[in-house]
mmCIF file of C-alpha atoms in Angstrom:
data_model
loop_
_atom_site.group_PDB
_atom_site.id
_atom_site.type_symbol
_atom_site.label_atom_id
_atom_site.label_comp_id
_atom_site.label_asym_id
_atom_site.label_seq_id
_atom_site.Cartn_x
_atom_site.Cartn_y
_atom_site.Cartn_z
ATOM 1 C CA ALA A 860 -87.672 24.565 -94.218
ATOM 2 C CA GLN A 861 -89.006 21.150 -95.250
ATOM 3 C CA SER A 862 -91.274 19.183 -92.953
ATOM 4 C CA VAL A 863 -92.490 15.693 -93.338
ATOM 5 C CA SER A 864 -95.557 14.554 -91.392
ATOM 6 C CA GLN A 865 -96.586 11.137 -90.741
ATOM 7 C CA HIS A 866 -100.032 10.583 -89.698
ATOM 8 C CA ASN A 867 -99.775 7.459 -87.490
ATOM 9 C CA HIS A 868 -97.303 6.811 -84.815
ATOM 10 C CA HIS A 869 -97.917 3.084 -84.241
ATOM 11 C CA VAL A 870 -100.195 0.637 -86.354
ATOM 12 C CA ILE A 871 -101.030 -2.826 -85.192
ATOM 13 C CA LEU A 872 -102.659 -5.240 -87.677
ATOM 14 C CA SER A 873 -102.969 -8.943 -88.426
ATOM 15 C CA GLU A 874 -101.442 -10.854 -91.251
ATOM 16 C CA ALA A 875 -103.084 -10.455 -94.583
ATOM 17 C CA ALA A 876 -104.619 -7.235 -93.540
ATOM 18 C CA SER A 877 -104.138 -4.153 -95.845
ATOM 19 C CA LEU A 878 -101.775 -1.388 -94.704
ATOM 20 C CA GLU A 879 -101.778 2.249 -95.585
ATOM 21 C CA LEU A 880 -99.475 4.906 -93.908
ATOM 22 C CA GLY A 881 -100.002 8.481 -94.374
ATOM 23 C CA CYS A 882 -97.322 10.970 -95.263
ATOM 24 C CA ASN A 883 -97.498 14.736 -96.012
ATOM 25 C CA TYR A 884 -94.724 16.754 -97.183
ATOM 26 C CA SER A 885 -94.061 20.451 -97.476
ATOM 27 C CA TYR A 886 -93.975 22.486 -100.543
ATOM 28 C CA GLY A 887 -90.582 22.744 -102.280
ATOM 29 C CA GLY A 888 -89.310 23.613 -105.757
ATOM 30 C CA THR A 889 -88.187 19.997 -106.352
ATOM 31 C CA VAL A 890 -90.175 17.040 -104.768
ATOM 32 C CA ASN A 891 -88.078 14.026 -104.357
ATOM 33 C CA LEU A 892 -90.028 11.648 -101.939
ATOM 34 C CA PHE A 893 -88.858 8.444 -100.343
ATOM 35 C CA TRP A 894 -90.178 5.690 -98.008
ATOM 36 C CA TYR A 895 -87.564 3.889 -95.984
ATOM 37 C CA VAL A 896 -88.024 0.781 -93.723
ATOM 38 C CA GLN A 897 -86.033 -0.087 -90.755
ATOM 39 C CA TYR A 898 -86.515 -3.685 -89.456
ATOM 40 C CA PRO A 899 -85.751 -4.208 -85.758
ATOM 41 C CA GLY A 900 -82.119 -3.641 -84.880
ATOM 42 C CA GLN A 901 -81.214 -2.772 -88.531
ATOM 43 C CA HIS A 902 -80.290 0.159 -90.574
ATOM 44 C CA LEU A 903 -82.676 2.079 -92.861
ATOM 45 C CA GLN A 904 -83.232 0.506 -96.265
ATOM 46 C CA LEU A 905 -85.084 2.156 -99.340
ATOM 47 C CA LEU A 906 -88.531 0.740 -100.100
ATOM 48 C CA LEU A 907 -89.321 3.061 -102.973
ATOM 49 C CA LYS A 908 -88.764 6.644 -104.268
ATOM 50 C CA TYR A 909 -90.452 9.239 -106.302
ATOM 51 C CA PHE A 910 -88.801 11.914 -108.408
ATOM 52 C CA SER A 911 -91.222 12.485 -111.421
ATOM 53 C CA GLY A 912 -93.435 10.603 -113.838
ATOM 54 C CA ASP A 913 -95.995 8.066 -112.861
ATOM 55 C CA PRO A 914 -97.327 9.199 -109.493
ATOM 56 C CA LEU A 915 -97.992 5.488 -108.648
ATOM 57 C CA VAL A 916 -94.684 4.099 -107.488
ATOM 58 C CA LYS A 917 -93.867 0.434 -107.138
ATOM 59 C CA GLY A 918 -91.335 -0.569 -104.499
ATOM 60 C CA ILE A 919 -89.771 -3.758 -103.125
ATOM 61 C CA LYS A 920 -91.649 -6.311 -101.129
ATOM 62 C CA GLY A 921 -95.104 -5.574 -102.592
ATOM 63 C CA PHE A 922 -95.115 -1.964 -101.346
ATOM 64 C CA GLU A 923 -96.304 0.836 -103.363
ATOM 65 C CA ALA A 924 -96.988 4.578 -102.909
ATOM 66 C CA GLU A 925 -99.069 7.255 -104.558
ATOM 67 C CA PHE A 926 -97.889 10.967 -104.985
ATOM 68 C CA ILE A 927 -100.800 13.303 -104.917
ATOM 69 C CA LYS A 928 -99.533 16.648 -105.587
ATOM 70 C CA SER A 929 -102.724 18.688 -104.629
ATOM 71 C CA LYS A 930 -102.766 16.841 -101.267
ATOM 72 C CA PHE A 931 -99.083 17.237 -100.730
ATOM 73 C CA SER A 932 -99.310 13.534 -99.925
ATOM 74 C CA PHE A 933 -97.245 10.322 -100.525
ATOM 75 C CA ASN A 934 -98.976 7.508 -98.810
ATOM 76 C CA LEU A 935 -97.530 4.004 -98.505
ATOM 77 C CA ARG A 936 -99.626 1.036 -99.168
ATOM 78 C CA LYS A 937 -99.444 -2.806 -99.159
ATOM 79 C CA PRO A 938 -102.506 -4.920 -99.895
ATOM 80 C CA SER A 939 -101.561 -7.860 -97.763
ATOM 81 C CA VAL A 940 -98.982 -7.556 -94.957
ATOM 82 C CA GLN A 941 -96.870 -10.385 -93.510
ATOM 83 C CA TRP A 942 -95.398 -10.745 -90.043
ATOM 84 C CA SER A 943 -92.025 -9.939 -91.719
ATOM 85 C CA ASP A 944 -93.375 -6.448 -92.325
ATOM 86 C CA THR A 945 -93.240 -5.602 -88.701
ATOM 87 C CA ALA A 946 -90.851 -2.543 -88.838
ATOM 88 C CA GLU A 947 -90.744 1.160 -88.575
ATOM 89 C CA TYR A 948 -91.403 3.128 -91.679
ATOM 90 C CA PHE A 949 -90.083 6.610 -92.568
ATOM 91 C CA CYS A 950 -91.275 8.977 -95.173
ATOM 92 C CA ALA A 951 -88.709 11.435 -96.344
ATOM 93 C CA GLN A 952 -88.334 14.390 -98.472
ATOM 94 C CA ASN A 953 -85.257 15.513 -100.286
ATOM 95 C CA ASP A 954 -84.348 19.135 -101.481
ATOM 96 C CA TYR A 955 -80.668 19.132 -100.816
ATOM 97 C CA LYS A 956 -80.917 17.081 -97.739
ATOM 98 C CA LEU A 957 -83.086 14.199 -96.618
ATOM 99 C CA SER A 958 -85.741 15.299 -94.038
ATOM 100 C CA PHE A 959 -87.472 12.330 -92.254
ATOM 101 C CA GLY A 960 -90.812 12.157 -90.691
ATOM 102 C CA ALA A 961 -91.139 10.892 -87.078
ATOM 103 C CA GLY A 962 -91.681 7.236 -88.346
ATOM 104 C CA THR A 963 -94.604 4.767 -87.898
ATOM 105 C CA THR A 964 -94.069 1.668 -86.037
ATOM 106 C CA VAL A 965 -95.973 -1.211 -87.699
ATOM 107 C CA THR A 966 -96.573 -4.425 -85.597
ATOM 108 C CA VAL A 967 -98.077 -7.373 -87.685
ATOM 109 C CA ARG A 968 -99.491 -10.079 -85.568
ATOM 110 C CA ALA A 969 -99.382 -13.589 -86.830
ATOM 111 C CA ASP B 191 -70.166 -3.004 -103.229
ATOM 112 C CA ALA B 192 -69.503 -3.262 -99.471
ATOM 113 C CA GLY B 193 -71.932 -0.380 -98.669
ATOM 114 C CA VAL B 194 -71.482 2.251 -96.087
ATOM 115 C CA ILE B 195 -69.118 0.980 -93.484
ATOM 116 C CA GLN B 196 -69.304 2.377 -89.911
ATOM 117 C CA SER B 197 -67.221 1.567 -86.813
ATOM 118 C CA PRO B 198 -67.484 0.782 -83.980
ATOM 119 C CA ARG B 199 -70.850 -0.930 -84.122
ATOM 120 C CA HIS B 200 -71.227 -0.541 -80.459
ATOM 121 C CA GLU B 201 -69.448 1.831 -78.000
ATOM 122 C CA VAL B 202 -70.013 2.046 -74.240
ATOM 123 C CA THR B 203 -68.082 4.846 -72.577
ATOM 124 C CA GLU B 204 -68.158 7.002 -69.353
ATOM 125 C CA MET B 205 -69.220 10.508 -69.170
ATOM 126 C CA GLY B 206 -66.510 12.959 -70.104
ATOM 127 C CA GLN B 207 -64.636 10.708 -72.213
ATOM 128 C CA GLU B 208 -64.156 11.362 -75.968
ATOM 129 C CA VAL B 209 -65.963 9.276 -78.604
ATOM 130 C CA THR B 210 -64.881 9.009 -82.273
ATOM 131 C CA LEU B 211 -67.244 7.285 -84.705
ATOM 132 C CA ARG B 212 -65.958 6.456 -88.228
ATOM 133 C CA CYS B 213 -67.561 6.097 -91.524
ATOM 134 C CA LYS B 214 -66.428 4.930 -94.902
ATOM 135 C CA PRO B 215 -68.947 5.790 -97.622
ATOM 136 C CA ILE B 216 -69.615 4.027 -100.836
ATOM 137 C CA SER B 217 -66.994 4.661 -103.394
ATOM 138 C CA GLY B 218 -67.974 7.284 -105.800
ATOM 139 C CA HIS B 219 -70.767 8.856 -103.738
ATOM 140 C CA ASN B 220 -70.054 12.534 -103.427
ATOM 141 C CA SER B 221 -72.436 13.480 -100.397
ATOM 142 C CA LEU B 222 -72.185 12.194 -96.844
ATOM 143 C CA PHE B 223 -74.584 12.461 -94.035
ATOM 144 C CA TRP B 224 -74.390 11.889 -90.081
ATOM 145 C CA TYR B 225 -77.665 11.132 -88.450
ATOM 146 C CA ARG B 226 -78.633 10.519 -84.865
ATOM 147 C CA GLN B 227 -81.531 8.377 -83.856
ATOM 148 C CA THR B 228 -83.158 8.271 -80.340
ATOM 149 C CA MET B 229 -86.664 7.206 -79.242
ATOM 150 C CA MET B 230 -87.410 10.635 -77.962
ATOM 151 C CA ARG B 231 -86.317 12.798 -81.148
ATOM 152 C CA GLY B 232 -86.371 10.153 -84.060
ATOM 153 C CA LEU B 233 -83.943 10.742 -86.888
ATOM 154 C CA GLU B 234 -81.913 13.857 -86.748
ATOM 155 C CA LEU B 235 -79.565 15.077 -89.381
ATOM 156 C CA LEU B 236 -76.435 16.289 -87.786
ATOM 157 C CA ILE B 237 -74.263 17.366 -90.568
ATOM 158 C CA TYR B 238 -73.909 16.952 -94.361
ATOM 159 C CA PHE B 239 -70.825 17.120 -96.603
ATOM 160 C CA ASN B 240 -70.672 17.501 -100.241
ATOM 161 C CA ASN B 241 -67.454 16.610 -101.985
ATOM 162 C CA ASN B 242 -65.846 16.508 -98.659
ATOM 163 C CA VAL B 243 -66.879 20.082 -97.786
ATOM 164 C CA PRO B 244 -69.374 20.508 -94.729
ATOM 165 C CA ILE B 245 -72.429 22.150 -96.197
ATOM 166 C CA ASP B 246 -74.803 22.170 -93.392
ATOM 167 C CA ASP B 247 -74.071 21.726 -89.729
ATOM 168 C CA SER B 248 -76.951 23.332 -88.219
ATOM 169 C CA GLY B 249 -77.992 20.056 -86.767
ATOM 170 C CA MET B 250 -74.813 19.658 -84.613
ATOM 171 C CA PRO B 251 -76.156 19.893 -81.077
ATOM 172 C CA GLU B 252 -73.395 21.878 -79.596
ATOM 173 C CA ASP B 253 -69.600 22.512 -79.627
ATOM 174 C CA ARG B 254 -68.978 19.311 -78.091
ATOM 175 C CA PHE B 255 -69.745 17.608 -81.554
ATOM 176 C CA SER B 256 -67.423 17.890 -84.440
ATOM 177 C CA ALA B 257 -67.157 16.129 -87.727
ATOM 178 C CA LYS B 258 -64.539 15.914 -90.427
ATOM 179 C CA MET B 259 -64.245 14.560 -93.900
ATOM 180 C CA PRO B 260 -60.460 14.590 -94.805
ATOM 181 C CA ASN B 261 -61.154 12.699 -97.986
ATOM 182 C CA ALA B 262 -63.787 11.056 -100.084
ATOM 183 C CA SER B 263 -63.454 7.772 -98.490
ATOM 184 C CA PHE B 264 -63.524 8.591 -94.709
ATOM 185 C CA SER B 265 -65.475 10.754 -92.226
ATOM 186 C CA THR B 266 -65.462 10.978 -88.487
ATOM 187 C CA LEU B 267 -67.974 12.297 -85.788
ATOM 188 C CA LYS B 268 -66.305 13.201 -82.540
ATOM 189 C CA ILE B 269 -67.929 13.974 -79.197
ATOM 190 C CA GLN B 270 -65.724 15.521 -76.658
ATOM 191 C CA PRO B 271 -66.669 15.339 -73.733
ATOM 192 C CA SER B 272 -69.548 12.852 -73.930
ATOM 193 C CA GLU B 273 -72.606 13.104 -71.883
ATOM 194 C CA PRO B 274 -75.300 10.470 -71.090
ATOM 195 C CA ARG B 275 -77.815 12.431 -73.350
ATOM 196 C CA ASP B 276 -75.536 11.640 -76.206
ATOM 197 C CA SER B 277 -76.441 7.971 -76.199
ATOM 198 C CA ALA B 278 -78.050 7.200 -79.431
ATOM 199 C CA VAL B 279 -77.637 5.286 -82.631
ATOM 200 C CA TYR B 280 -75.417 7.273 -85.001
ATOM 201 C CA PHE B 281 -75.921 6.504 -88.586
ATOM 202 C CA CYS B 282 -73.861 7.532 -91.506
ATOM 203 C CA ALA B 283 -75.348 7.691 -95.088
ATOM 204 C CA SER B 284 -73.759 8.515 -98.459
ATOM 205 C CA SER B 285 -75.474 9.640 -101.644
ATOM 206 C CA PRO B 286 -74.412 9.515 -105.348
ATOM 207 C CA GLY B 287 -76.101 12.839 -105.766
ATOM 208 C CA THR B 288 -79.597 11.282 -106.858
ATOM 209 C CA GLY B 289 -81.242 12.192 -103.652
ATOM 210 C CA GLU B 290 -81.307 8.570 -102.486
ATOM 211 C CA LEU B 291 -79.334 7.681 -99.323
ATOM 212 C CA PHE B 292 -77.571 4.516 -98.512
ATOM 213 C CA PHE B 293 -77.230 3.984 -94.844
ATOM 214 C CA GLY B 294 -74.505 2.240 -92.756
ATOM 215 C CA GLU B 295 -75.493 -0.152 -89.955
ATOM 216 C CA GLY B 296 -75.176 2.358 -87.433
ATOM 217 C CA SER B 297 -72.867 2.867 -84.269
ATOM 218 C CA ARG B 298 -74.881 2.419 -81.023
ATOM 219 C CA LEU B 299 -73.389 4.767 -78.389
ATOM 220 C CA THR B 300 -73.991 4.438 -74.754
ATOM 221 C CA VAL B 301 -72.664 7.009 -72.271
ATOM 222 C CA LEU B 302 -72.759 6.136 -68.605
#
């Protein structure tokens, strides 16, 4: 069975700080990986996705993620966060269905 | 495109009542998913349809829950009878088969 593990439950940081959220996925035949974001009171939206090719994936709003196969990791990064990045972030893996990690709440203080 | 449309957005009901949540997927998408989100359990996949056929319902909590997809443009999730522990946000999502899911706004259910 697939399992996605997110390292941090809650991250608090100041504006302009760098952000890195850890994600480890379980081994599967096909590795399709995603990061979704859920802003307060809203639905989940896709930040970025990895299917194959360049392991460094660029997403929306300045986010990027790096796929490291040897570490089964797909960490999310942003060099400089803004207050509007306050949200919950979910890593997900898709074989035939999407399995989500527990989520990381990110609070950015102005 | 209008995106995935869910109704109602909010539902407050009393224990024992029947609840029906509705979902219209994005036109052309062949997969539909129902998720439940709670603070305690996070996002849980309840059931997954492919081409209107239920493929995996192992996440459906118990017999009180049922889901149908009578055609490619409509799905329902029914809870009968409802219980307070069913209170959650229920998300519907559809996919064109690429692995990426497109989520609706969710239905927030409160069972008193």
